[in-house]
Amino acid sequence: MIKRISLVFVIFAGFWGYAQEKAKANYAIDVNNYYGTILKHNPDISHLITGHPSGMILSFQRKTYGKETWQRLFNAPDYGISFLYQNMDNQYLGENYGLFVHCNFYFLNRYLMLRIGQGATYNTTPYDEDKNFRNVAYGTHLMSATYALLNFKKEKIFKGLGVQAGLGVVHYSNGNSKAPNKSTNTLFLNAGVTYELDQSTQEYIKKQKGEVKGGEPLTYGFLFRSGVNESDVVGSGRFPFYTLGAFADKRLNKKSALQLGTEVFFSKALKRYIDFRKAGGFNDGTTGDEDSKRVGVFLGHELRVSKISVMTQIGYYVYYPYEYEGQTYLRAGVGYYITKNITGAITVRSHAAKAEVMEFSVGYRF
């Protein structure tokens, strides 16, 4: 473990040296230790909540001062990369090592910081039917992960040195790309130090009145999503899925847009699940002839941060021939505008707190 963390420090030291050469860019680092508890969002993971996870977060970020419009609209956020190590304090859950991209948003005269990080993590002891069958939370070594911090922060207490402390939460899941995938959510307290490498004296440029305006006429577009997933039946196999959709898009201003759309879902994993229920003699009325396709409608919101978009959607299956997880679904994720019209995105579609798939999407907006 020490060797792995030391390697991360070496990598960040390289960024430090690079940042010092590029003084005009204004970079900062911070290190936080944390201690918390796993939330019991699902009774199936009760036997895995035996201790108090702890770890550290090491971050490197570039500061902004409002020189560009998107920076002023979000009160000059920071953006960068972060490394997260977590000891789950449970022999079956092991340890997690994650790499993230993150953004820091500031409030209350920059004394309150909200950080959102999205990335991937490596788990040391995932589920194994022979060696680790108790770990129903993580079905794979590699998983997606999201973390958030809400910290009180005071910068430049002594030269470039500052402090921060607050609450955080980190979520691990493989998006049901392989079963089991009950996932975990860790709520924690954190505290640490910050250091501005350049100790800039630049003033923050504030948003001007009316600068957020910039609505656009109603447009429309198409999208395609795909990936692989497995049903909750362990060992039933991983299969590709495909989703075709169309949407109408209304830009309200430079920050927000609303979407209304429809989509058709094709799932081979669901078809295999239907066959399993028929062959298993569960006496639940499954005949094996049920259609595995579904058709949904969704309403969504898109938050634009430069070329990045944060998407949240709620949907309802209007064609739902077979009961599976629930008729209402949620989607959340991050997208990127490759051009003005072409977008790519990574999202998770779930039913309440249970993920069904991790989706890789491409879309075209006219």
Coordinates of C-alpha atoms in Angstrom, one line a residue:
M1 CA 0.0 0.0 0.0
I2 CA 2.8 2.4 1.0
K3 CA 4.5 1.9 -2.4
R4 CA 1.3 2.6 -4.3
I5 CA 0.6 5.8 -2.4
S6 CA 4.3 6.8 -2.8
L7 CA 3.9 6.5 -6.5
V8 CA 0.9 8.8 -6.5
F9 CA 2.9 11.4 -4.6
V10 CA 5.7 11.2 -7.2
I11 CA 3.1 11.8 -10.0
F12 CA 1.7 14.8 -8.2
A13 CA 5.2 16.1 -7.5
G14 CA 5.7 16.1 -11.2
F15 CA 2.5 18.1 -11.7
W16 CA 3.9 20.5 -9.0
G17 CA 7.1 21.0 -10.9
Y18 CA 5.2 21.6 -14.1
A19 CA 2.9 24.1 -12.3
Q20 CA 5.8 26.1 -11.0
E21 CA 7.1 26.4 -14.5
K22 CA 3.7 27.6 -15.7
A23 CA 3.2 30.2 -12.9
K24 CA 0.7 32.2 -14.9
A25 CA -1.8 29.3 -14.7
N26 CA -2.1 29.4 -10.9
Y27 CA -2.3 25.9 -9.4
A28 CA -3.0 24.5 -5.9
I29 CA -2.8 21.2 -4.1
D30 CA -4.6 19.8 -1.1
V31 CA -4.4 16.7 1.1
N32 CA -7.3 15.5 3.2
N33 CA -7.6 12.6 5.6
Y34 CA -11.1 11.2 6.3
Y35 CA -12.9 8.8 8.6
G36 CA -16.5 7.6 8.2
T37 CA -19.1 4.8 8.0
I38 CA -20.8 2.8 5.2
L39 CA -24.4 3.6 4.8
K40 CA -26.9 0.7 4.8
H41 CA -28.7 1.6 1.6
N42 CA -29.4 -2.1 0.9
P43 CA -29.9 -4.8 3.6
D44 CA -27.9 -7.2 1.5
I45 CA -24.7 -5.4 2.5
S46 CA -25.4 -5.5 6.3
H47 CA -22.7 -8.1 6.9
L48 CA -20.1 -5.9 5.2
I49 CA -20.6 -2.9 7.6
T50 CA -18.3 -4.0 10.4
G51 CA -15.9 -1.0 10.8
H52 CA -15.2 2.6 9.9
P53 CA -13.6 3.2 6.6
S54 CA -10.7 5.7 6.4
G55 CA -8.4 7.1 3.8
M56 CA -6.9 10.1 2.1
I57 CA -7.6 12.4 -0.8
L58 CA -4.8 14.1 -2.7
S59 CA -5.8 16.8 -5.2
F60 CA -4.2 19.0 -7.8
Q61 CA -6.2 21.8 -9.4
R62 CA -6.0 24.8 -11.6
K63 CA -7.6 28.0 -10.2
T64 CA -9.7 30.3 -12.3
Y65 CA -10.4 34.0 -11.7
G66 CA -13.4 34.7 -14.0
K67 CA -11.5 35.7 -17.1
E68 CA -13.9 33.6 -19.3
T69 CA -17.7 33.8 -19.3
W70 CA -18.2 30.3 -17.9
Q71 CA -15.9 31.0 -15.0
R72 CA -17.8 34.1 -14.0
L73 CA -21.1 32.2 -14.3
F74 CA -19.9 29.7 -11.7
N75 CA -18.0 32.1 -9.4
A76 CA -14.5 31.1 -10.6
P77 CA -14.4 27.4 -9.9
D78 CA -11.2 25.3 -9.7
Y79 CA -10.8 22.1 -11.8
G80 CA -8.3 19.3 -11.6
I81 CA -7.5 15.7 -10.8
S82 CA -7.5 13.8 -7.5
F83 CA -6.4 10.5 -6.1
L84 CA -8.5 8.8 -3.4
Y85 CA -7.4 5.9 -1.2
Q86 CA -9.9 4.1 1.1
N87 CA -9.5 1.3 3.5
M88 CA -13.0 -0.2 3.8
D89 CA -12.2 -1.7 7.3
N90 CA -13.7 -5.0 6.2
Q91 CA -11.7 -8.0 5.1
Y92 CA -14.1 -8.8 2.3
L93 CA -14.3 -5.3 0.9
G94 CA -10.6 -4.7 0.9
E95 CA -9.2 -1.4 -0.3
N96 CA -10.0 1.1 -3.1
Y97 CA -7.6 3.2 -5.2
G98 CA -9.3 5.8 -7.3
L99 CA -8.4 8.5 -9.9
F100 CA -10.9 11.3 -10.5
V101 CA -11.5 14.6 -12.4
H102 CA -13.1 17.1 -10.1
C103 CA -14.4 20.7 -9.9
N104 CA -14.6 23.0 -6.9
F105 CA -17.5 25.4 -6.6
Y106 CA -17.4 28.3 -4.1
F107 CA -20.1 30.0 -2.0
L108 CA -20.3 32.4 1.0
N109 CA -17.5 34.6 -0.1
R110 CA -15.4 31.5 -1.0
Y111 CA -15.4 30.1 2.5
L112 CA -17.7 27.2 1.5
M113 CA -16.5 24.8 -1.1
L114 CA -18.5 22.1 -2.9
R115 CA -16.4 19.6 -4.8
I116 CA -17.8 17.0 -7.2
G117 CA -15.4 14.3 -8.5
Q118 CA -16.0 11.6 -11.1
G119 CA -13.7 8.8 -12.0
A120 CA -12.7 5.1 -11.7
T121 CA -11.4 3.0 -8.8
Y122 CA -9.6 -0.3 -8.4
N123 CA -10.8 -2.7 -5.6
T124 CA -8.3 -5.2 -4.2
T125 CA -10.8 -7.9 -3.3
P126 CA -13.9 -8.1 -5.5
Y127 CA -16.5 -10.9 -5.4
D128 CA -15.2 -14.4 -6.1
E129 CA -17.5 -17.4 -5.9
D130 CA -14.7 -19.5 -4.2
K131 CA -12.4 -17.0 -2.4
N132 CA -14.7 -14.1 -1.6
F133 CA -18.3 -14.9 -2.0
R134 CA -19.3 -12.5 0.8
N135 CA -18.4 -9.4 -1.2
V136 CA -21.7 -8.8 -2.9
A137 CA -21.0 -5.1 -3.1
Y138 CA -18.2 -5.2 -5.7
G139 CA -18.4 -7.6 -8.6
T140 CA -15.3 -6.4 -10.4
H141 CA -11.8 -4.9 -9.7
L142 CA -12.5 -1.8 -11.8
M143 CA -15.5 0.3 -10.9
S144 CA -16.9 3.8 -11.5
A145 CA -16.9 6.1 -8.5
T146 CA -18.2 9.5 -7.5
Y147 CA -17.3 11.6 -4.5
A148 CA -18.4 14.9 -3.1
L149 CA -17.0 17.2 -0.4
L150 CA -18.7 20.1 1.4
N151 CA -16.0 21.9 3.2
F152 CA -15.4 25.1 5.0
K153 CA -12.1 26.4 3.5
K154 CA -9.7 29.2 4.5
E155 CA -6.9 29.9 2.0
K156 CA -3.6 31.7 2.6
I157 CA -3.5 31.7 6.3
F158 CA 0.2 31.7 6.1
K159 CA 1.6 32.6 2.7
G160 CA 0.1 29.9 0.4
L161 CA -1.0 27.6 3.2
G162 CA -4.6 27.1 4.2
V163 CA -7.0 24.6 5.8
Q164 CA -10.3 23.0 5.1
A165 CA -12.7 20.6 6.8
G166 CA -16.2 19.2 6.4
L167 CA -18.4 16.3 5.2
G168 CA -18.0 14.0 2.3
V169 CA -19.5 11.0 0.6
V170 CA -18.1 8.5 -1.9
H171 CA -20.0 6.0 -4.0
Y172 CA -18.5 2.9 -5.7
S173 CA -20.4 0.8 -8.3
N174 CA -19.6 -1.0 -11.6
G175 CA -23.0 0.0 -13.0
N176 CA -24.1 -3.6 -13.0
S177 CA -21.6 -4.4 -15.7
K178 CA -21.1 -7.6 -13.8
A179 CA -23.0 -9.2 -10.9
P180 CA -23.1 -8.9 -7.9
N181 CA -23.2 -5.1 -7.7
K182 CA -24.9 -4.0 -4.5
S183 CA -22.4 -1.0 -4.3
T184 CA -21.4 1.1 -1.2
N185 CA -21.8 4.7 -0.1
T186 CA -19.5 6.0 2.6
L187 CA -20.3 9.1 4.6
F188 CA -17.3 10.7 6.2
L189 CA -15.7 13.6 8.0
N190 CA -12.6 15.1 6.5
A191 CA -9.9 17.6 7.3
G192 CA -6.7 18.7 5.6
V193 CA -4.4 21.4 4.3
T194 CA -4.3 23.4 1.1
Y195 CA -1.4 25.1 -0.6
E196 CA -1.3 27.6 -3.5
L197 CA 1.8 27.0 -5.6
D198 CA 1.8 30.4 -7.2
Q199 CA 0.3 32.5 -4.3
S200 CA -1.5 34.7 -6.8
T201 CA -2.7 38.2 -5.9
Q202 CA -5.2 38.2 -8.8
E203 CA -8.7 39.6 -8.1
Y204 CA -11.7 37.5 -8.8
I205 CA -13.9 38.9 -11.6
K206 CA -17.6 38.8 -10.6
K207 CA -20.5 38.0 -12.9
Q208 CA -22.1 40.9 -14.6
K209 CA -25.8 41.5 -14.4
G210 CA -27.6 39.7 -17.3
E211 CA -24.5 37.8 -18.3
V212 CA -26.2 34.4 -17.8
K213 CA -28.8 35.2 -20.4
G214 CA -28.5 33.4 -23.7
G215 CA -31.5 31.2 -24.3
E216 CA -31.9 29.4 -27.7
P217 CA -34.9 28.3 -29.8
L218 CA -36.2 24.8 -29.4
T219 CA -34.0 22.2 -31.1
Y220 CA -34.0 18.4 -31.4
G221 CA -31.5 15.6 -31.6
F222 CA -30.8 11.9 -31.6
L223 CA -28.7 9.6 -29.4
F224 CA -27.3 6.2 -29.2
R225 CA -26.3 4.4 -26.0
S226 CA -24.6 1.1 -25.5
G227 CA -22.5 -1.0 -23.0
V228 CA -22.6 -4.3 -21.3
N229 CA -24.4 -5.5 -18.3
E230 CA -25.5 -8.6 -16.4
S231 CA -28.7 -9.3 -14.5
D232 CA -28.8 -9.8 -10.8
V233 CA -28.3 -13.6 -11.3
V234 CA -24.6 -14.1 -10.7
G235 CA -22.9 -16.0 -13.5
S236 CA -25.8 -15.4 -15.9
G237 CA -23.4 -13.7 -18.4
R238 CA -22.6 -10.2 -19.6
F239 CA -24.3 -9.0 -22.7
P240 CA -24.4 -5.9 -24.8
F241 CA -27.4 -3.5 -24.7
Y242 CA -28.5 -0.8 -27.1
T243 CA -30.6 2.2 -26.7
L244 CA -32.0 4.5 -29.5
G245 CA -33.5 7.8 -28.6
A246 CA -34.7 11.2 -29.8
F247 CA -35.2 14.4 -27.8
A248 CA -36.3 18.0 -27.9
D249 CA -33.9 20.5 -26.3
K250 CA -34.6 24.0 -25.0
R251 CA -31.7 26.1 -23.8
L252 CA -32.9 28.4 -21.0
N253 CA -29.7 30.4 -20.7
K254 CA -25.9 29.8 -20.8
K255 CA -26.0 27.5 -17.8
S256 CA -29.2 25.4 -18.1
A257 CA -31.3 23.4 -20.6
L258 CA -34.3 21.2 -20.4
Q259 CA -34.8 18.0 -22.4
L260 CA -37.9 15.9 -23.3
G261 CA -37.3 12.7 -25.1
T262 CA -38.2 9.1 -25.8
E263 CA -36.0 6.0 -26.2
V264 CA -36.2 2.3 -27.0
F265 CA -34.2 -0.2 -24.9
F266 CA -32.9 -3.5 -26.3
S267 CA -31.4 -5.7 -23.5
K268 CA -30.0 -9.2 -24.0
A269 CA -29.4 -9.5 -20.3
L270 CA -33.1 -9.0 -19.6
K271 CA -33.9 -11.6 -22.2
R272 CA -31.6 -14.1 -20.5
Y273 CA -33.2 -13.2 -17.2
I274 CA -36.7 -14.0 -18.6
D275 CA -35.4 -17.3 -19.8
F276 CA -33.9 -18.0 -16.4
R277 CA -37.2 -17.3 -14.6
K278 CA -39.0 -19.6 -16.9
A279 CA -36.5 -22.5 -16.6
G280 CA -36.1 -22.1 -12.8
G281 CA -39.7 -23.0 -12.0
F282 CA -40.3 -19.9 -9.8
N283 CA -44.0 -20.0 -10.5
D284 CA -44.2 -16.2 -11.0
G285 CA -46.1 -16.4 -14.3
T286 CA -43.1 -16.1 -16.6
T287 CA -43.7 -18.0 -19.8
G288 CA -40.5 -17.1 -21.7
D289 CA -42.4 -15.4 -24.5
E290 CA -42.4 -12.0 -22.8
D291 CA -40.9 -9.1 -24.8
S292 CA -37.6 -7.9 -23.4
K293 CA -37.8 -4.5 -25.2
R294 CA -39.0 -1.4 -23.3
V295 CA -39.9 2.1 -24.4
G296 CA -39.5 5.1 -22.1
V297 CA -40.1 8.8 -22.0
F298 CA -37.9 11.1 -20.0
L299 CA -37.6 14.7 -18.7
G300 CA -34.1 16.0 -18.0
H301 CA -32.0 18.9 -17.0
E302 CA -28.5 19.8 -18.3
L303 CA -26.1 22.0 -16.4
R304 CA -23.4 23.4 -18.7
V305 CA -19.9 24.2 -17.3
S306 CA -17.9 25.3 -20.4
K307 CA -18.0 22.2 -22.7
I308 CA -18.9 19.8 -19.9
S309 CA -22.5 19.0 -19.1
V310 CA -24.0 17.4 -15.9
M311 CA -27.1 15.5 -16.8
T312 CA -30.0 14.4 -14.6
Q313 CA -33.1 12.7 -15.9
I314 CA -36.2 11.0 -14.7
G315 CA -38.0 8.6 -17.0
Y316 CA -41.0 6.3 -17.2
Y317 CA -41.4 3.1 -19.3
V318 CA -44.6 3.5 -21.3
Y319 CA -44.1 0.1 -22.9
Y320 CA -43.2 -2.3 -20.1
P321 CA -44.2 -5.9 -20.9
Y322 CA -42.2 -7.6 -18.2
E323 CA -41.8 -6.5 -14.5
Y324 CA -38.1 -5.8 -13.9
E325 CA -36.7 -3.4 -11.2
G326 CA -39.5 -0.9 -11.6
Q327 CA -41.3 1.2 -14.2
T328 CA -39.7 4.5 -13.2
Y329 CA -36.0 5.1 -14.0
L330 CA -33.4 7.7 -13.2
R331 CA -30.3 8.7 -15.2
A332 CA -27.3 10.8 -14.1
G333 CA -23.9 11.4 -15.6
V334 CA -21.4 13.7 -17.3
G335 CA -21.2 14.7 -21.0
Y336 CA -18.8 16.6 -23.2
Y337 CA -19.5 18.7 -26.2
I338 CA -17.0 17.5 -28.8
T339 CA -18.4 20.1 -31.2
K340 CA -21.4 22.4 -30.9
N341 CA -23.6 19.6 -32.2
I342 CA -21.8 16.3 -31.3
T343 CA -21.8 15.1 -27.7
G344 CA -20.4 12.1 -25.8
A345 CA -21.5 11.0 -22.4
I346 CA -21.1 8.5 -19.6
T347 CA -24.2 7.9 -17.6
V348 CA -25.8 5.4 -15.2
R349 CA -29.4 4.4 -15.5
S350 CA -30.9 3.1 -12.2
H351 CA -34.2 2.2 -10.5
A352 CA -34.2 4.0 -7.2
A353 CA -30.8 3.2 -5.6
K354 CA -30.1 0.2 -7.8
A355 CA -28.1 0.6 -11.0
E356 CA -29.1 -1.4 -14.1
V357 CA -26.5 -0.2 -16.6
M358 CA -23.6 2.1 -17.2
E359 CA -24.2 3.8 -20.6
F360 CA -21.7 5.1 -23.1
S361 CA -23.5 7.6 -25.4
V362 CA -23.1 9.6 -28.5
G363 CA -25.6 12.2 -29.6
Y364 CA -26.2 14.8 -32.3
R365 CA -28.1 18.0 -31.7
F366 CA -29.4 19.9 -34.7

